[in-house]
Coordinates of N, CA and C in Angstrom, one line a residue:
X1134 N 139.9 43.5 190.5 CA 141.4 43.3 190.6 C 142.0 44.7 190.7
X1135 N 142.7 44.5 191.8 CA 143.7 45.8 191.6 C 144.8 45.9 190.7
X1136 N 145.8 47.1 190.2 CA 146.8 46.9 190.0 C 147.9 47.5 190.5
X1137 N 149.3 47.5 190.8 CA 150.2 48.2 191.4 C 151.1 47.8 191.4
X1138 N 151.7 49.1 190.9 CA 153.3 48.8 190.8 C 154.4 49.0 192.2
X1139 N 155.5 48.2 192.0 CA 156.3 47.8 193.5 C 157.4 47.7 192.7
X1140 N 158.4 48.0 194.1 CA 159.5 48.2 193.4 C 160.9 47.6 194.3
X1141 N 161.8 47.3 193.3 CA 162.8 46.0 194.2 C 164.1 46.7 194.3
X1142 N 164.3 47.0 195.4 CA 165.6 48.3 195.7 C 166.4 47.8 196.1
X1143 N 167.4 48.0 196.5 CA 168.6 48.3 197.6 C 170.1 48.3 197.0
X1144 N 171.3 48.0 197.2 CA 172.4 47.5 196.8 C 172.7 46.9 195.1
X1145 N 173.8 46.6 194.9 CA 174.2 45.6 194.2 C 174.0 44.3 195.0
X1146 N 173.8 43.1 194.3 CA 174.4 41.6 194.6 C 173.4 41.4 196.0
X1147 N 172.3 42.2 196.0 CA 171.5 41.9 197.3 C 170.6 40.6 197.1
X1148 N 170.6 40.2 195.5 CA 169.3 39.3 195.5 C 167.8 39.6 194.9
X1149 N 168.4 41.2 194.6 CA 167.2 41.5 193.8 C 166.4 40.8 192.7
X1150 N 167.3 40.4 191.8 CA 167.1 39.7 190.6 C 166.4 38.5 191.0
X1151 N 167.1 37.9 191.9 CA 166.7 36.3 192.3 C 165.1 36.8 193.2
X1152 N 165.0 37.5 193.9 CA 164.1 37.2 194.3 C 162.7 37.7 193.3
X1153 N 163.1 38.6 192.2 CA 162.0 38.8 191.3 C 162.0 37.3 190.2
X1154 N 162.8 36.5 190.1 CA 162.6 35.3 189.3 C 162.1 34.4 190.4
X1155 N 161.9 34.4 191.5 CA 161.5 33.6 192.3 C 160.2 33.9 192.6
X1156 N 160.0 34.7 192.4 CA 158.4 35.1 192.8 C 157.8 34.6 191.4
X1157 N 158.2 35.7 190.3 CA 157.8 35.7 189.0 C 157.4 34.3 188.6
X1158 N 159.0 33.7 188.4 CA 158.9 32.6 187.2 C 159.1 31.4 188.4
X1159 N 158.9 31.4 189.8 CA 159.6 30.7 190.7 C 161.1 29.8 190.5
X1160 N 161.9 30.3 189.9 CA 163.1 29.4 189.5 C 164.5 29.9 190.5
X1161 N 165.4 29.6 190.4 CA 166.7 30.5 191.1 C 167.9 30.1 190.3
X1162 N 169.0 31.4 190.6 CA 170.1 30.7 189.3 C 171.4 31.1 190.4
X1163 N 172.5 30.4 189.9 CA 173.5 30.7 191.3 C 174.3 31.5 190.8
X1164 N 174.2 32.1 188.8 CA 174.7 32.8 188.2 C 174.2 34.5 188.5
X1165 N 175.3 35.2 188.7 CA 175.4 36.6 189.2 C 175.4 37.6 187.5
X1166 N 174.0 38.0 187.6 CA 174.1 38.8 186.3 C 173.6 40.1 186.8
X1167 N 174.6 41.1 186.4 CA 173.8 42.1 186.8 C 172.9 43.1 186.0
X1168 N 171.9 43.6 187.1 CA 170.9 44.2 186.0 C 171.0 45.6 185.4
X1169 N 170.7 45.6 184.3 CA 171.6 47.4 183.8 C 170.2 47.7 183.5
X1170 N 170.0 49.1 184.3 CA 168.4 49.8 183.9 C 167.5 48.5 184.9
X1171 N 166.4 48.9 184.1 CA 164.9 48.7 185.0 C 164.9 47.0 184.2
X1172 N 163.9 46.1 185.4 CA 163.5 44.8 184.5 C 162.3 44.8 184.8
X1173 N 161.3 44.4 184.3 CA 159.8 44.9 184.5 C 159.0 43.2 184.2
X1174 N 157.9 43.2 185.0 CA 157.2 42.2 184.6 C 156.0 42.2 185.6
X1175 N 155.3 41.3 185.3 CA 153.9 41.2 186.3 C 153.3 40.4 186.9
X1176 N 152.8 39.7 187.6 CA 152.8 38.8 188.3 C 150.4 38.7 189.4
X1177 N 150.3 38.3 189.2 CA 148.7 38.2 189.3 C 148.9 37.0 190.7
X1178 N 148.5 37.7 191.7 CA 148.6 36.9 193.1 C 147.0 37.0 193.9
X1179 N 146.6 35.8 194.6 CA 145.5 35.7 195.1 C 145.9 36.4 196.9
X1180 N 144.7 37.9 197.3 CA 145.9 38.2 198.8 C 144.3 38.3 199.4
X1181 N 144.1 37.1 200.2 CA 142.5 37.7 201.1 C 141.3 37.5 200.0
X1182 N 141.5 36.1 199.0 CA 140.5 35.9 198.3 C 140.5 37.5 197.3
X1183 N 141.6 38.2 197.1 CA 141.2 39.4 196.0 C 142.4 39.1 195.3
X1184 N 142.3 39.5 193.8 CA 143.4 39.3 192.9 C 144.0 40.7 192.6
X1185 N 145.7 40.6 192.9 CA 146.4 41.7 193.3 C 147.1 41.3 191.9
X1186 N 147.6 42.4 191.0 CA 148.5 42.4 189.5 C 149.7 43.6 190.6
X1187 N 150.7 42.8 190.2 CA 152.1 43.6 191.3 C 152.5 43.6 189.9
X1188 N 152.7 44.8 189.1 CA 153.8 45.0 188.6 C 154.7 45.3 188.9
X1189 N 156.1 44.3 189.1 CA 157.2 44.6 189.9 C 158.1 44.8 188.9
X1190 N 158.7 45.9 189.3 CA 160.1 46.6 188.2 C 161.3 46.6 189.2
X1191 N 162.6 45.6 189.2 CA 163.9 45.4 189.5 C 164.7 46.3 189.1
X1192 N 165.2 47.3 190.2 CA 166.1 48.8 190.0 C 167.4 48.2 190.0
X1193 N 168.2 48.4 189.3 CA 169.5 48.1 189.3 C 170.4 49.1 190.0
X1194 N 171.5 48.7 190.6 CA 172.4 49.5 191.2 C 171.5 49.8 192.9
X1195 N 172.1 51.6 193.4 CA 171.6 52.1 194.6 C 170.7 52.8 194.5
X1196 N 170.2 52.9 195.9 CA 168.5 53.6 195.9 C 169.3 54.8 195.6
X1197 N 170.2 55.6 196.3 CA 170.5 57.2 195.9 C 171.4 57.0 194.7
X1198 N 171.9 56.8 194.3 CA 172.8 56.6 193.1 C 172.2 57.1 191.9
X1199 N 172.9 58.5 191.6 CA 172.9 59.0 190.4 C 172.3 58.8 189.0
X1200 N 173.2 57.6 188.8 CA 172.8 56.4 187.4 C 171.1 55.9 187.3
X1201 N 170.8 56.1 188.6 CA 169.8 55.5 188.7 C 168.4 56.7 188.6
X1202 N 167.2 56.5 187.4 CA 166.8 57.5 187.0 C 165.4 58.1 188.0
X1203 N 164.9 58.6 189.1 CA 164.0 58.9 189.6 C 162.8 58.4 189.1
X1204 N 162.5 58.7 188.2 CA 161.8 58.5 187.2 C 161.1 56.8 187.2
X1205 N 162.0 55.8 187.5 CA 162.1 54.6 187.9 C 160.8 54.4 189.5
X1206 N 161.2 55.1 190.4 CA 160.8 54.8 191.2 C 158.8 55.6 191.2
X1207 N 159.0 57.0 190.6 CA 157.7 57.4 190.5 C 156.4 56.8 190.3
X1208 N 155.1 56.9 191.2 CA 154.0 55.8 190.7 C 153.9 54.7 191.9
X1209 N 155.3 54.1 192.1 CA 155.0 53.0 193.0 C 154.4 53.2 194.4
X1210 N 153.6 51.7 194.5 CA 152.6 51.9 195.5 C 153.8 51.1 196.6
X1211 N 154.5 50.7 196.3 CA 155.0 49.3 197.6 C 156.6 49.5 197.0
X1212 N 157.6 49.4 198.2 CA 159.0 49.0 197.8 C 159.4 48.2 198.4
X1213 N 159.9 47.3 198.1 CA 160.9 46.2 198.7 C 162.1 46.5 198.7
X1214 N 162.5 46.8 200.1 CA 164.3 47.3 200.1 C 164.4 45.8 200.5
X1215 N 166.0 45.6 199.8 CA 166.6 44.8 200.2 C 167.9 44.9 200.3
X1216 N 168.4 43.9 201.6 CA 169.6 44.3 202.0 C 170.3 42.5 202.3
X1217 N 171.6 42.8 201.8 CA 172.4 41.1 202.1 C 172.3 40.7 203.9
X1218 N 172.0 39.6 204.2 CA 172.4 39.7 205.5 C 173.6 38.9 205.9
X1219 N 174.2 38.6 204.4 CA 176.0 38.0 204.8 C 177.1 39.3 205.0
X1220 N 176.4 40.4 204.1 CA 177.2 41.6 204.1 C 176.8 43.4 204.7
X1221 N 177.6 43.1 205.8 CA 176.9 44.6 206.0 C 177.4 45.4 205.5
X1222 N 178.2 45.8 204.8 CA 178.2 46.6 203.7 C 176.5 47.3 202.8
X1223 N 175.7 46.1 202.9 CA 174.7 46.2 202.4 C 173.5 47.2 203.4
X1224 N 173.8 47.2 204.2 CA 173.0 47.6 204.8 C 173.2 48.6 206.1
X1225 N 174.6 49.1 205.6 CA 175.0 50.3 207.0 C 174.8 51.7 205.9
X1226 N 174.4 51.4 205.1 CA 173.7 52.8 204.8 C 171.8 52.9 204.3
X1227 N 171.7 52.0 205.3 CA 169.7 51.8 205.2 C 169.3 53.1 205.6
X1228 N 169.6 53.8 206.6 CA 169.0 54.8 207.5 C 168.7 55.8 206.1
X1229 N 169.9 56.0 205.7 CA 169.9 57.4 204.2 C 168.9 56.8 203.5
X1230 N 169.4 55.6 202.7 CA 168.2 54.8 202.0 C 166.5 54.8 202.1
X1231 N 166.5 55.0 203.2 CA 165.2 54.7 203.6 C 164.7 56.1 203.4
X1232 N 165.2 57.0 204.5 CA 164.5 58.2 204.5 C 164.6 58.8 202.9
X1233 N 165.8 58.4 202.1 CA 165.1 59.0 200.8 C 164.0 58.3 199.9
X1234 N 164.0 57.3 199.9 CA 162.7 56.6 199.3 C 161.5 57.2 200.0
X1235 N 161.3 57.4 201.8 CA 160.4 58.0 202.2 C 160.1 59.3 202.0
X1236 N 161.1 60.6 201.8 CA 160.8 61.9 200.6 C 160.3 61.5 199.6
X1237 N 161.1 60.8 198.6 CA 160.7 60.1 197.1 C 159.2 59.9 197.0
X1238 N 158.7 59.2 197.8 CA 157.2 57.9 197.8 C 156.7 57.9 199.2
X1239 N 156.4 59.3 199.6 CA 156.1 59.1 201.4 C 154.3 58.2 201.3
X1240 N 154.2 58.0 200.5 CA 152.5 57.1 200.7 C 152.6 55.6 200.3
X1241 N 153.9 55.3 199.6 CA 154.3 53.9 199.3 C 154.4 53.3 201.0
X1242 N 154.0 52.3 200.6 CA 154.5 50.8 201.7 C 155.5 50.3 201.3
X1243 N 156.6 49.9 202.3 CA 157.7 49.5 202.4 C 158.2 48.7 202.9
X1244 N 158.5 47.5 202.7 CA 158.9 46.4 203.3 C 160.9 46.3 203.0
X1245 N 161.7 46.3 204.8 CA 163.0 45.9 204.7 C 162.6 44.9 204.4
X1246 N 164.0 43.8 203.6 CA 163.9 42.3 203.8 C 165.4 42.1 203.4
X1247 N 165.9 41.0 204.2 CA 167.6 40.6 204.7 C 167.2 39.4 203.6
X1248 N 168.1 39.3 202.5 CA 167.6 38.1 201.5 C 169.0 37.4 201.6
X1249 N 169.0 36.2 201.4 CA 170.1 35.6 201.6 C 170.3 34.5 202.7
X1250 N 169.3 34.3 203.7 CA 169.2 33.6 205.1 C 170.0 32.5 205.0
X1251 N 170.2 31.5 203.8 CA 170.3 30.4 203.8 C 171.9 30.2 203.7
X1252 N 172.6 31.2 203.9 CA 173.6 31.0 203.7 C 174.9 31.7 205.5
X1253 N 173.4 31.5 206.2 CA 173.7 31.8 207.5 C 173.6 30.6 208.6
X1254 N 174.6 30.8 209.8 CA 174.6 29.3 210.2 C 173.4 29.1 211.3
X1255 N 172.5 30.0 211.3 CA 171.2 29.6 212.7 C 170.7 30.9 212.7
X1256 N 169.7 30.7 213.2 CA 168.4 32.0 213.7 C 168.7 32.6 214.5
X1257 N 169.5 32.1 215.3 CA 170.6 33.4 216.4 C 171.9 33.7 215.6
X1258 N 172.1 33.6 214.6 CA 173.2 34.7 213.7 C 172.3 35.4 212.9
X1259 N 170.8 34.9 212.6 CA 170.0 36.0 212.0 C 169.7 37.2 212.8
X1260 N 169.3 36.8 214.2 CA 168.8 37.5 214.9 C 169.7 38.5 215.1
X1261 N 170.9 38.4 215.4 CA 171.7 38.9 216.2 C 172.3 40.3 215.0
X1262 N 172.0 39.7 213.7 CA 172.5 41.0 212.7 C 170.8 41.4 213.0
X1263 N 169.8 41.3 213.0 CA 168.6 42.0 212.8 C 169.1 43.2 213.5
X1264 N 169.1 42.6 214.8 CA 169.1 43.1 216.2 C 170.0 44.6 216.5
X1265 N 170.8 44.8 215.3 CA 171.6 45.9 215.7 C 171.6 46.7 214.4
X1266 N 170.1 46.4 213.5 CA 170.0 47.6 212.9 C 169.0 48.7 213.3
X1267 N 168.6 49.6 212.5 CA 167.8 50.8 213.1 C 166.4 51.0 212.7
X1268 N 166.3 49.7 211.4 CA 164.8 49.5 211.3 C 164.7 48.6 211.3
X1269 N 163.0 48.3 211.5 CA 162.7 46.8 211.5 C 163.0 46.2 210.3
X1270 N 163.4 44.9 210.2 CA 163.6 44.2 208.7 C 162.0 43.5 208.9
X1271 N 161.1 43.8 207.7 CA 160.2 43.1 207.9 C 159.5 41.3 207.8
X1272 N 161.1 40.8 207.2 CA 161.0 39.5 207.0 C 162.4 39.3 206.5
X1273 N 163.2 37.9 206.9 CA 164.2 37.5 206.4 C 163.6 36.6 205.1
X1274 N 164.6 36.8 203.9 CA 164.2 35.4 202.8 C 165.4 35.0 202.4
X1275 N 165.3 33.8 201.5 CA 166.3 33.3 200.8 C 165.7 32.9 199.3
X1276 N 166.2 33.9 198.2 CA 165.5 33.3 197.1 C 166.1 32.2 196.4
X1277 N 167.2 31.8 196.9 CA 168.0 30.6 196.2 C 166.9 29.2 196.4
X1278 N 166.0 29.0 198.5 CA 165.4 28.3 198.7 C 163.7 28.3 198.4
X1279 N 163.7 29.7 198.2 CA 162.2 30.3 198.4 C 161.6 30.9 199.5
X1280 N 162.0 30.2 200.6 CA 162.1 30.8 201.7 C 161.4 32.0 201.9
X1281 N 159.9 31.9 202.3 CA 159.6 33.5 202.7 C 159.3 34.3 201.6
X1282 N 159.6 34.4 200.6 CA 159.3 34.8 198.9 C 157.9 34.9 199.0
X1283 N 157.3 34.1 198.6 CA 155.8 34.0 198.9 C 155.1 35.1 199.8
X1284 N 155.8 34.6 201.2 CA 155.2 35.2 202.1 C 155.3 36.4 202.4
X1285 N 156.5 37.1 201.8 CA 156.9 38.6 201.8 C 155.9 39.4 200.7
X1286 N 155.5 38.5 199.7 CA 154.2 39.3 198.2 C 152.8 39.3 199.3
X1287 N 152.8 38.1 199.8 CA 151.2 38.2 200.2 C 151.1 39.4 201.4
X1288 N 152.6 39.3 202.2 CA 152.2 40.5 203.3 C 152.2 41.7 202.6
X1289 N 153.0 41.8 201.5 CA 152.7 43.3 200.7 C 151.5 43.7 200.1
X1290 N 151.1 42.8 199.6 CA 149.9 42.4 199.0 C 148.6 43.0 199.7
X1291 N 148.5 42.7 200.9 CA 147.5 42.7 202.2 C 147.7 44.2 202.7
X1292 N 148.8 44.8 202.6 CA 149.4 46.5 202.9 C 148.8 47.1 201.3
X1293 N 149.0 46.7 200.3 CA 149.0 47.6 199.1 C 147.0 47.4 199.3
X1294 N 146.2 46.3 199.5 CA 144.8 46.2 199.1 C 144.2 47.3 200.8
X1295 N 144.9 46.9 201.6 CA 144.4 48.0 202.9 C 144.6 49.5 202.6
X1296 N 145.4 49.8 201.5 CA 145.9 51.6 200.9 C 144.7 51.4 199.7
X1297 N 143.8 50.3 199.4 CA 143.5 51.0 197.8 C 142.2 51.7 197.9

């Protein structure tokens, strides 16, 4: 078994939380708590018949944001940016975002993901915000539904065991 730690980035109110209790504990809450500091936990996933331990640690706040201690991010093999796809606010500063986490952790894997789907009216209003950003989003999810949750660990999962 491998182990590796991953890490759940982006904005405030992106869904970070929900999607680490959805993977974690699989549950969802429609209560907005926000997370102060790091939330840490672990999670033991079957990816390609091999058992993957994702220690996943939930960053509170922004990827460049001050408050937020470097320190947090060091170590990690995998990040999960996440970005709202009801709010672009969330995600018109990906470009900075990104390329700093890629200085930060240039050997980490990095999966975009637009979390929040389910609160969009069709796959052509998904598409159509995909469509006019500057990186690929590598999966839309909804952790309220589950949506994709799953399938976003296993494709990380399959990137973190092809690096080990």
């Amino acid at each position: 078994m491998i182990s590796k730690k991953v890490i759940l980035t982006g904005n405030f109110g992106v869904g970070k939380t929900s999607l680490f209790n959805r993977f974690v504990y699989d549950r969802f809450s429609d209560k907005y708590l926000t997370t102060i500091g790091v939330k840490v936990n672990k999670k033991v996933t079957h990816v390609d018949g091999e058992e993957v331990s994702i220690l996943l640690w939930d960053i509170a706040g922004e990827v460049s944001q001050d408050k937020v201690p470097v320190s947090y991010f060091l170590g990690a093999a995998g990040i999960i940016y996440v970005f709202d796809l009801t709010r672009p606010l969330t995600y018109e500063n990906m470009d900075r975002d990104i390329e700093h986490l890629r200085q930060l952790l240039p050997d980490s894997v990095i999966k975009i993901v637009g979390n929040k789907e389910d609160l969009l009216g069709s796959e052509d209003e998904i598409q159509q915000i995909l469509s006019g950003l500057n990186h690929e989003c590598n999966l839309t999810t909804s952790a309220k539904t589950g949506r994709n949750v799953e399938e976003l660990f296993q494709e990380l999962g399959k990137d973190l065991l092809e690096r080990a």
